XYZ file of C-alpha atoms in Angstrom:
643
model
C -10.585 -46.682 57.137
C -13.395 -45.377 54.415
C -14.439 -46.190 51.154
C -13.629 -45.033 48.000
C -13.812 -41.262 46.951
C -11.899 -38.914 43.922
C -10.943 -35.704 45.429
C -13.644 -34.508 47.814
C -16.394 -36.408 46.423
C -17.259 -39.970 47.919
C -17.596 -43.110 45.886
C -19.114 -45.664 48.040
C -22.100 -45.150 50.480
C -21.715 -43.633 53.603
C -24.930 -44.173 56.276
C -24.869 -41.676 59.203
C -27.727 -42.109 61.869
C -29.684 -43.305 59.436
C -29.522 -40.421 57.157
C -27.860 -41.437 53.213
C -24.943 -39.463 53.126
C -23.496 -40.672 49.396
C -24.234 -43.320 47.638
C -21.788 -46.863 45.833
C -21.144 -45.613 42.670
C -24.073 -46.846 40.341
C -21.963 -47.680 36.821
C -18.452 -48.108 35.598
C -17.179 -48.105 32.162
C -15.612 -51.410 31.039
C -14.400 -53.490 28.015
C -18.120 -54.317 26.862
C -19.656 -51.224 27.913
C -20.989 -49.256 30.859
C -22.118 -51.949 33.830
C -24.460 -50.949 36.474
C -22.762 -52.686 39.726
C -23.885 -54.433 42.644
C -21.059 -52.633 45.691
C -20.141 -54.076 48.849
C -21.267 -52.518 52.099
C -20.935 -53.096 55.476
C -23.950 -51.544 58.163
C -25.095 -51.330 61.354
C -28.611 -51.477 61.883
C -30.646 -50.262 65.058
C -30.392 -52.672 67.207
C -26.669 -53.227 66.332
C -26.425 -55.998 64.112
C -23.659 -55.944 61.762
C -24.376 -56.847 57.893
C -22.309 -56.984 54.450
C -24.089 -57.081 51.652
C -24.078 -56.189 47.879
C -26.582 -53.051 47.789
C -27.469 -50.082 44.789
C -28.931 -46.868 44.879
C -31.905 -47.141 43.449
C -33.133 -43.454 41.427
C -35.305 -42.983 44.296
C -32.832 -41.961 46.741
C -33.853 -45.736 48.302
C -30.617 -48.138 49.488
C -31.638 -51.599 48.108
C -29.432 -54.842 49.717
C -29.178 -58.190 48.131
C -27.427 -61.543 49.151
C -25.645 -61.784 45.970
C -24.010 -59.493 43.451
C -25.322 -58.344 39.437
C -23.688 -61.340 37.095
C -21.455 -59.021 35.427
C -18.903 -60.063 32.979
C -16.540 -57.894 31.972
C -16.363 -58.233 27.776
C -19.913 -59.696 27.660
C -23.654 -58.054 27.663
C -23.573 -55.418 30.548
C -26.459 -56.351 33.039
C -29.798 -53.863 33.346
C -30.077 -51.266 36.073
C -30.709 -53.397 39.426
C -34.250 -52.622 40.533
C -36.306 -54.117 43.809
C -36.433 -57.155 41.957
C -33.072 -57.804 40.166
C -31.177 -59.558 41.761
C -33.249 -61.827 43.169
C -34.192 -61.304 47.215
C -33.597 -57.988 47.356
C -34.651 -55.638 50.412
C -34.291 -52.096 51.221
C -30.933 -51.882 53.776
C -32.035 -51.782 57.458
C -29.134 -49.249 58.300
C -28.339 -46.817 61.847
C -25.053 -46.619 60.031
C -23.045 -48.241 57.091
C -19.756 -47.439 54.553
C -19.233 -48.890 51.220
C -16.610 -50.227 49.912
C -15.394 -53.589 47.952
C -15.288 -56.442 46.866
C -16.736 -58.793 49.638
C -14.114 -61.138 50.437
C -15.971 -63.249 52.924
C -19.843 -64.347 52.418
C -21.463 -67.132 54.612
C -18.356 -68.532 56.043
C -17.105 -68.891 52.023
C -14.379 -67.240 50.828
C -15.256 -65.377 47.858
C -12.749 -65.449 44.643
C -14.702 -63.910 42.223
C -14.225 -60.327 42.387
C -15.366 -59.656 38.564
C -19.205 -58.698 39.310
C -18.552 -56.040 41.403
C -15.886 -54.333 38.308
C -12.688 -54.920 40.475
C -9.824 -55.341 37.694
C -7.005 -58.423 38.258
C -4.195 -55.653 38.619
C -6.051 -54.225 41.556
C -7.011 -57.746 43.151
C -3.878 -59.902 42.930
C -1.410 -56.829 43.726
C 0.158 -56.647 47.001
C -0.831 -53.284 48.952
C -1.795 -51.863 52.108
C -5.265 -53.236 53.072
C -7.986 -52.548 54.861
C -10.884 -54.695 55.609
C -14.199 -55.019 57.904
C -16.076 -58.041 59.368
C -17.999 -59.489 62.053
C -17.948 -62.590 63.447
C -21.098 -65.583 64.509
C -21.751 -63.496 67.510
C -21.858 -59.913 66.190
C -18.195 -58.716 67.133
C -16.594 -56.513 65.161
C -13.226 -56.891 63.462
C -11.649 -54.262 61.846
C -7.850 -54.707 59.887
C -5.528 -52.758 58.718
C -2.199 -53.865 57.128
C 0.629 -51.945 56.020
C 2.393 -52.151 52.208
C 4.886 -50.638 50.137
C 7.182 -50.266 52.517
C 10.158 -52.462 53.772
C 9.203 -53.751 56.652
C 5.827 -54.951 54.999
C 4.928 -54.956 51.378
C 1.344 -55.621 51.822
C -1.253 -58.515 50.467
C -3.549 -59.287 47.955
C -7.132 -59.385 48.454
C -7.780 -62.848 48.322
C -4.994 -63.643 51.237
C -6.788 -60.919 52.798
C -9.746 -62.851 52.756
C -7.643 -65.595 54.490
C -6.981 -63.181 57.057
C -10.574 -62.449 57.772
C -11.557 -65.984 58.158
C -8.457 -67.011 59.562
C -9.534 -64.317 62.222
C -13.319 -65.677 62.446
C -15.189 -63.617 60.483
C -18.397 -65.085 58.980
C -19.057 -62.003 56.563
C -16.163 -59.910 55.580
C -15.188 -56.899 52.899
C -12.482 -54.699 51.740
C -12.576 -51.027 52.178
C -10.397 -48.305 50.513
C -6.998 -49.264 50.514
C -3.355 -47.930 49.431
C -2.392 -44.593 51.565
C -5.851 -44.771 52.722
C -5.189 -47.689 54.907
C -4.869 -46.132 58.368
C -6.395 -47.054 61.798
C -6.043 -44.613 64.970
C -6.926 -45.337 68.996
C -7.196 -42.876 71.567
C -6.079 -39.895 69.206
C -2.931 -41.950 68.028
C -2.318 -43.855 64.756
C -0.909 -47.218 65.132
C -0.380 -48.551 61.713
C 2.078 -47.034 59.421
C 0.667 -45.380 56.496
C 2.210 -45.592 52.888
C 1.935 -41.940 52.630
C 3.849 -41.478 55.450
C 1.106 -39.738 57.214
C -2.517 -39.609 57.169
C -4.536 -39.162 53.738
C -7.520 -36.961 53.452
C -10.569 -38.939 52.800
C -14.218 -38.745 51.975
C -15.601 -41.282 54.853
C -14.273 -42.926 57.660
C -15.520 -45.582 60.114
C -15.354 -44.607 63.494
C -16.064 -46.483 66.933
C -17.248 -44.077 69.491
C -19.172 -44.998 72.972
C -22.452 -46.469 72.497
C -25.850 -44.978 73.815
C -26.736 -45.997 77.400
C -30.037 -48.002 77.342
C -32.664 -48.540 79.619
C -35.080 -50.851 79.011
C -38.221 -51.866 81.023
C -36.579 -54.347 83.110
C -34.058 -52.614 84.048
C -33.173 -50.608 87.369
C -33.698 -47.439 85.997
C -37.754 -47.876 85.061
C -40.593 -47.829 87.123
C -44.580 -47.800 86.385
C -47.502 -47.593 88.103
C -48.507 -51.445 87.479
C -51.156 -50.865 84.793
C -49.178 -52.966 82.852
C -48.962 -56.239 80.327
C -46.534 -57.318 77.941
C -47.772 -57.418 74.582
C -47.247 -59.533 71.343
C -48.339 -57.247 68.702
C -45.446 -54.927 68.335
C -42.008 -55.178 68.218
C -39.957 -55.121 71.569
C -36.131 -53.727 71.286
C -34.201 -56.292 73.088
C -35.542 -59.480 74.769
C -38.187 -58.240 76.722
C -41.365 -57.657 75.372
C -43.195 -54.029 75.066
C -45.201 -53.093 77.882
C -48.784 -51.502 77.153
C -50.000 -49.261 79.874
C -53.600 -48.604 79.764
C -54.245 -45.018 79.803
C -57.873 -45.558 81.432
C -55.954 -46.016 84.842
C -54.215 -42.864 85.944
C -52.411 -40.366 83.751
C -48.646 -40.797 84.981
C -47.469 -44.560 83.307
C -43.757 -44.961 84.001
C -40.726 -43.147 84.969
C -36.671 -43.512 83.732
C -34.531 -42.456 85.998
C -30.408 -41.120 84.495
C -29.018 -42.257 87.638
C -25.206 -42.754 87.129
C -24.618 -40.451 83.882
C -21.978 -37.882 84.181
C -23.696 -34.361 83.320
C -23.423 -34.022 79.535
C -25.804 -33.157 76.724
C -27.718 -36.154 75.802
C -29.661 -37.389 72.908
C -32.912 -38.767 74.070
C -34.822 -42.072 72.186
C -37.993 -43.897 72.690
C -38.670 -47.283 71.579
C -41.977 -48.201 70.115
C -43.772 -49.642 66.801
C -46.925 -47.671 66.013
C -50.303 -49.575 66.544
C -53.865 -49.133 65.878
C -54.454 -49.207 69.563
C -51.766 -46.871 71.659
C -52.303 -43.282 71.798
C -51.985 -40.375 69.054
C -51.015 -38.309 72.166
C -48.118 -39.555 74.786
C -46.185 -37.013 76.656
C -42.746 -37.333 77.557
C -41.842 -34.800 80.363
C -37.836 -34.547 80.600
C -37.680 -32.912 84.378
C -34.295 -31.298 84.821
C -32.867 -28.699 87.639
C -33.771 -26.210 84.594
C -37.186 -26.903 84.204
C -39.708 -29.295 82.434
C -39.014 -29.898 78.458
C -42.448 -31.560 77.251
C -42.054 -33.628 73.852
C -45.677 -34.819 72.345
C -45.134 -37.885 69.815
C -47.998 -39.951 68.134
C -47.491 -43.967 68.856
C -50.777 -44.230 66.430
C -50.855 -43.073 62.609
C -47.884 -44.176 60.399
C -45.235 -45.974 59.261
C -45.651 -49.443 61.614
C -41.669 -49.473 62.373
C -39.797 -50.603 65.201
C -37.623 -48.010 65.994
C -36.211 -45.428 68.793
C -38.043 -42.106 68.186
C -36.046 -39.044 68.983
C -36.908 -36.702 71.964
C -34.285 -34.131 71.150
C -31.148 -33.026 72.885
C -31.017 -31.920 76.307
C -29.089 -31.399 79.627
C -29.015 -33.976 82.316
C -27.575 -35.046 85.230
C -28.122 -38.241 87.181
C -30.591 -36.289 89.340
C -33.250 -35.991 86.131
C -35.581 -38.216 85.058
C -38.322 -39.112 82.495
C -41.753 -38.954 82.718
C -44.255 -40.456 80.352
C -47.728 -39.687 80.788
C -51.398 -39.152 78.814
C -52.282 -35.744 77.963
C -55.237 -35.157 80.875
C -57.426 -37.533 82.038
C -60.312 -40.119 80.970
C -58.092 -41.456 77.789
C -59.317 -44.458 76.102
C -56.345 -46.578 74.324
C -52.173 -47.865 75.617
C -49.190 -46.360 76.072
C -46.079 -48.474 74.559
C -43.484 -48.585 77.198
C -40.015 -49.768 75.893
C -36.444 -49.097 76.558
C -34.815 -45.234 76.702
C -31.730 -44.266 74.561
C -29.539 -41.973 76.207
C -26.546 -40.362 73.620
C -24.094 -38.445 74.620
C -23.287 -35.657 72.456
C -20.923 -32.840 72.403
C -22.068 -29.413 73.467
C -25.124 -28.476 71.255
C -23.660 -24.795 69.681
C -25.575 -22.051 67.785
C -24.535 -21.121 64.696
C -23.590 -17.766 63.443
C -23.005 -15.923 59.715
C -22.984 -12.241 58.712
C -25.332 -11.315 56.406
C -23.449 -8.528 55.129
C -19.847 -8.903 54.212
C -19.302 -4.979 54.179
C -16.626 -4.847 57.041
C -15.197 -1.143 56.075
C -16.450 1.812 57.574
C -15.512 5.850 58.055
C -14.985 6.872 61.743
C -18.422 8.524 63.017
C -20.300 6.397 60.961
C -23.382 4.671 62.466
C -23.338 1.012 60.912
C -25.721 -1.803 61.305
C -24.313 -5.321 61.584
C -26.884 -8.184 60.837
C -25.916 -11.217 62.143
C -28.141 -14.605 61.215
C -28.206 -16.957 64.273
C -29.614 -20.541 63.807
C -30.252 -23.079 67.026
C -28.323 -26.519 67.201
C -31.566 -28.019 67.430
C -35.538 -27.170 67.598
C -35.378 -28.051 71.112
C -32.555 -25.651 71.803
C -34.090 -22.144 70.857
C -32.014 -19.110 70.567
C -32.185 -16.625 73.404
C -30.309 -13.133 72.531
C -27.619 -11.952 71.032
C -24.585 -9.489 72.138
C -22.488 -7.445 70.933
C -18.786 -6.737 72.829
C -16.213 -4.542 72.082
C -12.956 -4.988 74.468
C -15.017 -6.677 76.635
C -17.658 -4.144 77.184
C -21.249 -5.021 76.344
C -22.305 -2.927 74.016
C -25.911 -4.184 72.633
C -27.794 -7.059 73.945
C -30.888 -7.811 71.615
C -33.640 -11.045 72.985
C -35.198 -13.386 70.145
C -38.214 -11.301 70.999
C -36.954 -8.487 68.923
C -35.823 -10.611 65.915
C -36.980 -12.814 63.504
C -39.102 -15.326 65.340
C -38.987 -19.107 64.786
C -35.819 -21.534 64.764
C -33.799 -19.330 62.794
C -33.228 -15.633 64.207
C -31.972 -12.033 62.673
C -29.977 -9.672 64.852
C -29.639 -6.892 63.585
C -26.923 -4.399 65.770
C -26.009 -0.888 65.591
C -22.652 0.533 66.193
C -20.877 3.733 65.603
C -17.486 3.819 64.417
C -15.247 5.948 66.809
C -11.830 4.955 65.513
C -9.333 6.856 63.280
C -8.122 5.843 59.359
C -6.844 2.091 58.756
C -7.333 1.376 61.886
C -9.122 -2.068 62.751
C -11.926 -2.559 65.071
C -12.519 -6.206 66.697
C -15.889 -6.729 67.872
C -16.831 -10.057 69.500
C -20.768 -11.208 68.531
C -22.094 -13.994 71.003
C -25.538 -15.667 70.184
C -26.925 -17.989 73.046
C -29.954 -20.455 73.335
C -32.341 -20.957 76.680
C -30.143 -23.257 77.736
C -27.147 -20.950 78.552
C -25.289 -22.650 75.281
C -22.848 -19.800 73.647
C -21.418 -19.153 70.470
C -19.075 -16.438 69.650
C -17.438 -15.209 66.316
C -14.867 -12.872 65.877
C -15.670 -9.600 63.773
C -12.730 -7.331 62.453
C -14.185 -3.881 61.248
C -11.708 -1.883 59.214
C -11.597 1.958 59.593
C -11.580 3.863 55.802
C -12.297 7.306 55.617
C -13.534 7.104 51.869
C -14.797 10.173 49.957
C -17.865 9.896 47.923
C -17.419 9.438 44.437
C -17.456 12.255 41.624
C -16.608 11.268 37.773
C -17.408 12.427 34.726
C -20.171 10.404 32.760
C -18.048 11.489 29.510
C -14.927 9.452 30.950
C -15.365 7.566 34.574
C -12.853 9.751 35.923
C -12.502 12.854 38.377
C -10.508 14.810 35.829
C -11.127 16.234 32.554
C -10.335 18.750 29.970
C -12.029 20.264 27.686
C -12.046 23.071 25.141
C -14.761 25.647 24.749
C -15.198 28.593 23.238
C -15.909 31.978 25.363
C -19.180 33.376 25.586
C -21.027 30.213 25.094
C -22.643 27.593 27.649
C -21.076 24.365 28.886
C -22.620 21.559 30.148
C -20.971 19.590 32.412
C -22.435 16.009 32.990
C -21.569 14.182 36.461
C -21.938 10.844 38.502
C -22.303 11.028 41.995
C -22.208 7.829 43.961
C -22.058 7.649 48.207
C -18.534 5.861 49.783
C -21.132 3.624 52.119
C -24.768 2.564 52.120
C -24.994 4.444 56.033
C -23.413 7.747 54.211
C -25.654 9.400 51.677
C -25.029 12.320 49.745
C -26.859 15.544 50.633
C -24.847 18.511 49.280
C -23.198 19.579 45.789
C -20.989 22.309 45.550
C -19.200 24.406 42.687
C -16.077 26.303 43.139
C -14.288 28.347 39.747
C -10.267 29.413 39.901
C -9.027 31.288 37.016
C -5.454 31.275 37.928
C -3.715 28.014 37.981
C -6.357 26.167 39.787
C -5.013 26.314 43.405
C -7.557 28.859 44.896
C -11.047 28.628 43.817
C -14.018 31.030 45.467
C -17.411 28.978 45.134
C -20.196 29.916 42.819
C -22.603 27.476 43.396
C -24.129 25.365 45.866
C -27.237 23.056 46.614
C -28.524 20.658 49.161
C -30.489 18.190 48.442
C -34.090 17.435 50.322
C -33.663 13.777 50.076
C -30.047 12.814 50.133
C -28.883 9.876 47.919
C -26.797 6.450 47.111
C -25.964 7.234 43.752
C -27.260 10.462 41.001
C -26.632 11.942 37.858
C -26.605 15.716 38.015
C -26.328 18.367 34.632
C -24.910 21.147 35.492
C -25.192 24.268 32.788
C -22.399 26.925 32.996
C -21.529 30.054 30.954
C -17.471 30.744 30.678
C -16.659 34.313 30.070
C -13.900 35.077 31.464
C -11.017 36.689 29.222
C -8.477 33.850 30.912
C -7.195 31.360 28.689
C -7.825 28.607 30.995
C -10.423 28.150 33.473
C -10.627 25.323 36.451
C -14.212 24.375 37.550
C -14.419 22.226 40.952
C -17.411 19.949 41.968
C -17.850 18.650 45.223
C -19.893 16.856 47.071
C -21.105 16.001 51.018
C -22.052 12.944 52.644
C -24.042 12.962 56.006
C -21.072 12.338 57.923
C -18.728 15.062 56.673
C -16.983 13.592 54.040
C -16.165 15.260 50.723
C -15.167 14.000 46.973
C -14.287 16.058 43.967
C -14.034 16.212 40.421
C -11.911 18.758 38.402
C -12.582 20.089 34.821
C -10.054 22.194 33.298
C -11.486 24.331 30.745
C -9.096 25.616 27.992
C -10.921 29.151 26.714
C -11.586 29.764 22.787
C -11.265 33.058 21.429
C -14.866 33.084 19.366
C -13.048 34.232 15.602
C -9.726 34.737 14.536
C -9.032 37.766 12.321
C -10.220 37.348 8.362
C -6.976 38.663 7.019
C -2.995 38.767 7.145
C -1.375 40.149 9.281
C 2.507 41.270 9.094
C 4.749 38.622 11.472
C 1.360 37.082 12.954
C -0.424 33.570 13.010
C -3.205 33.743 11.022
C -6.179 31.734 9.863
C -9.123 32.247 8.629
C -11.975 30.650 5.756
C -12.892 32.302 2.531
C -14.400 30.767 -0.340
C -14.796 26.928 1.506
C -10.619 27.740 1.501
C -8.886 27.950 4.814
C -5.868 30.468 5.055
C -3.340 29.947 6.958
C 0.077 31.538 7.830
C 2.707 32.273 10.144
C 5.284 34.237 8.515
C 9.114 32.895 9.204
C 7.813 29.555 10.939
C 7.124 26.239 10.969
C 3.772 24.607 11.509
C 4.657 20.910 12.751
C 0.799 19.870 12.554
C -2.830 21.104 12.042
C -5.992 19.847 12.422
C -9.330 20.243 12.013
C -12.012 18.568 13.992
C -15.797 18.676 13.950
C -18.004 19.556 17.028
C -18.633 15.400 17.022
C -15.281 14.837 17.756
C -14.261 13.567 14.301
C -10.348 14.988 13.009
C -11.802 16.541 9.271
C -8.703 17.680 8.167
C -4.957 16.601 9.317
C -1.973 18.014 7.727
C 1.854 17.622 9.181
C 5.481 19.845 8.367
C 3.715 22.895 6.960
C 6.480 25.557 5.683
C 4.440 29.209 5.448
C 5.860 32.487 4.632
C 4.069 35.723 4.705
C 1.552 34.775 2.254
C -1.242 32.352 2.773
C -0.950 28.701 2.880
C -4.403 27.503 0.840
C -5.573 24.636 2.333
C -9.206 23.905 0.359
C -12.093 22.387 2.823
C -15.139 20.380 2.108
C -16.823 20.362 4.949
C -18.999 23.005 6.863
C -20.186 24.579 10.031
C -18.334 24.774 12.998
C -14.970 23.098 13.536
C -12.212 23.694 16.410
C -8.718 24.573 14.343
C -5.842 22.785 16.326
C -2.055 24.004 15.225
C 1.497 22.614 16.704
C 4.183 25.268 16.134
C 7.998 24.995 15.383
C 8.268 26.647 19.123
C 6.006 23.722 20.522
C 3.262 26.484 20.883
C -0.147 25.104 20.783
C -2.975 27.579 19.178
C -6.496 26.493 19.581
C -9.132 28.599 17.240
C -12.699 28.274 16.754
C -13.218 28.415 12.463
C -16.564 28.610 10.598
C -16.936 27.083 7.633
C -19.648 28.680 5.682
């Protein structure tokens, strides 16, 4: 049982130790206009009272209650924003814990019929449905209800017969929660209604009922002073027994709480008291434990005049500990307020742990660093060490004194990689406080032998070809980039084959001073080789041994083709701005002309020729690379100067 919510987002106010959670929703859109709306919700306060009320979020973040609703009508004037003021009587909630929900069904022993202020519609009110509804009774019990709709063997109620229900049951105050498949109640792990869905429903907020805090208060077995004591009438006792002030002028030790009777557990430690003028800005609570002695230091002086338990922190106890409340030294002037002692059980206090980096793939004999970011549970559970396992052999241990000091703490790990390709590598990392507490998480590393990168800045790629014409330089532009932050480049090598590119006999090679992540290196080259194709490989190094490679294959151009005919030969050359071309007896599919840019000048397809010259007129100039398709698929590349 919750209140309302759309998707994972809550719609109604959810209270948690005091802490606002979410808030009712604030306005609804209606026939008339948009209505800010007064919400049920039902709370707890500190000293467990139950309370319904109608209560708004004000834009402060503050909860504000009031004993009745905003006079909205739907169709009319929509009210203003409620404020401190408006409605009348308002307060801010006193709340330990509370839910929204809606409408209130039961106020002051009345049953309530008017649903309309609070924006619930007539289809939703006077439907039968599962329901679910809270209340408490003249004597602060508790009364929670479920009951099960839309189904055969019950097809659920309204909401104003489930107001009948609540009073019927002896509820002064009652409200309706979230309702439909929402509807469910569980005990002891087990649901015992039978949900319209069939099963549960994810929701946003849920009420729960979990064992209360064991109290001791001052007149109780558990608490003993030394007798320096009188009750006082100034501040705010919890329970029925006044406040004791112990006057610090006496002896430094005032009063002891014993845990007799607790099972061992952690435990959330509270002190009551309501600040005065007169107690101490200095009052030290000594939780003595087989551990050790935790010492907490709170001010019962300056601020906020509230009646309230005061948190200690979380700690470890048995029913051999105690608590020891005391002045800090001796010949203090002012009181001590003694009150009662909250004891909360809580489940095991954990640290928590996160990667920082997400980079989980490494090459085997690579040295890695794994940062891990460790936080306590609590302030008064600091973190200890960390460790670092590997088939359950300790491989690192690293104290808090080596990290980041203060709450939060940075371990920062080194490992070296010892297993082959695609394999994976689980590592277990376990983070514990002073107190012996332990988390673990579960690391897979995976094992990928990459090669550093080598592409072409011209294209992004590791091959290429190009043509160029012999006897003239070439330069080759390249991006080098490392496989791994732990694996920088150091070495660049060049390696030429002139056959058909599988053996190549290096012809350059450099290593660098200060390896890098990531370069861009020009590399200048003269090709002179009477070889009509040429293969140039660059490689490079990383640290660890690894190599990448780029290849560029380099199609050679004879520097000028003949100036004249020639009997049964492919010709071409440029006379007069006119380019002649021939090849006697054959076909030329295609030719083109294209500019040292890039740009195709001149395209031309199904060219017949005979032994005389083809005329093909130009008007462009300077140098140009001549591209012909033959009738035999033979593809001549020429170098042509256009004068």
């Amino acid at each position: 049982m919750g209140g309302y919510f759309g998707g994972n987002s809550s719609y109604s106010l959810l209270v948690d130790n005091g802490e606002v959670k979410a808030q009712n929703i604030r306005a609804l859109s209606r026939a008339g206009g948009t209505f800010n709306v007064t919400r049920s919700a039902f709370s707890i306060d500190n000293n467990g009272n139950a309370s319904i009320d109608w209560v708004y979020g004000l834009p402060t973040g503050e909860v504000w209650s009031y004993p009745s609703p905003h006079l909205n009508v739907e169709g009319e004037t929509p009210q203003p924003e409620p404020t401190k003021e408006v409605p009348a009587f308002g307060t801010a909630l006193n709340a330990n814990a509370a839910v929204g929900g809606g409408p209130i069904l039961l106020k002051n022993n009345e049953l309530i019929t008017d649903y309309g202020p609070e924006m619930f519609q007539s289809d939703i009110t006077t439907s039968k449905a599962p329901r679910t509804a809270i209340g408490y009774t003249a004597d602060n019990k508790v009364i929670m209800v479920v009951v099960d709709g839309r189904q055969t063997h019950s097809k659920g109620v309204t909401l104003p017969y489930l107001a009948k229900i609540m009073k019927g049951l002896g509820c002064v105050d009652a409200m309706n929660l979230d309702g439909g498949g929402s509807s469910v109640m569980a005990a002891n792990k087990e649901v015992i209604n039978q949900p319209s869905d069939g099963t549960e429903r994810k929701v946003a907020t849920a009420l729960m009922l979990v064992p209360g805090p064991k109290v001791i208060d001052t007149e109780d077995m558990g608490y003993i002073d030394n007798g320096a004591t009188s009750p006082s009438l100034e501040v705010t006792p919890y329970g029925d027994s006044p406040t004791l002030w112990w006057d610090a002028s006496t002896v430094a030790e005032a009063a002891t709480y014993s845990f007799e009777g607790i099972v061992p557990a952690y435990y959330a430690l509270g002190v009551w008291f309501e600040r005065h003028e007169s107690q101490l800005e200095e009052v030290v609570y000594d939780i003595k434990t087989s551990g050790g002695i935790e010492t907490v230091v709170l001010d019962q002086k300056h601020g906020e005049a509230v009646a309230q338990f005061h948190a200690l922190g979380t700690f470890y106890l048995t029913p051999d500990d105690i608590l020891e409340i005391r002045t800090e030294g001796t010949g203090v002037t002012g009181r001590i307020a003694l009150d009662a002692v909250k004891i909360q059980k809580r489940s095991q206090p954990l640290p928590t742990i996160s990667l920082v980096s997400d980079q989980l793939k490494y090459a085997t004999g690579e040295t890695i660093s794994i940062a891990v970011q460790a936080a306590p549970y609590a302030s008064d559970l600091p973190l200890a060490s960390a460790r670092l396992w590997e088939d359950g052999v300790l491989l690192q241990e690293i104290e808090v004194e080596e990290a980041v000091q203060g709450n939060e703490a940075l371990f920062d790990f080194s490992y070296t990689v010892t297993a082959g390709d695609f394999e994976k590598v689980p590592l277990t990392i376990e983070v514990l406080d002073e107190y012996g507490n332990t988390q673990t998480k579960e690391v897979s590393l995976t094992v990928r032998n990459l090669r550093p990168f080598v592409k072409f800045a011209s294209t992004t790629k590791n091959e290429m070809m190009v043509d160029h014409y012999k006897n003239e330089p070439l330069l080759v532009v390249l991006d080098l980039s490392a496989a791994s932050v732990s694996r920088p480049i150091y070495k660049f090598i060049v390696s030429k084959s002139i056959d058909s590119g599988e053996t190549y006999a290096v012809i350059d090679e450099q290593s660098f001073s200060d390896s890098f992540l990531e370069n861009t290196v020009n590399y200048e080259t003269f090709i002179s080789s009477d070889q009509k194709v040429v293969y140039l490989k660059f490689e490079v190094e990383d640290v660890v041994g690894y190599v990448g490679e780029a290849v560029l294959q380099i199609n050679v151009l004879d520097e000028v083709l003949g100036t004249e005919e020639q009997e049964g030969a492919f010709y071409a050359y440029v006379n007069d701005r006119t380019m002649h071309l021939g090849l006697p007896g054959r076909y030329i599919y295609q030719v083109k002309l294209i500019n040292l840019s890039g740009r195709t000048v001149l395209n031309k397809s199904r060219i017949e020729t005979s032994r005389y010259s083809q005329l093909l007129p130009l008007s462009v100039s300077g140098v140009h690379v001549l591209k012909v398709l033959t009738s035999d698929g033979e593809y001549m590349l020429r170098k042509i100067v256009v004068l």
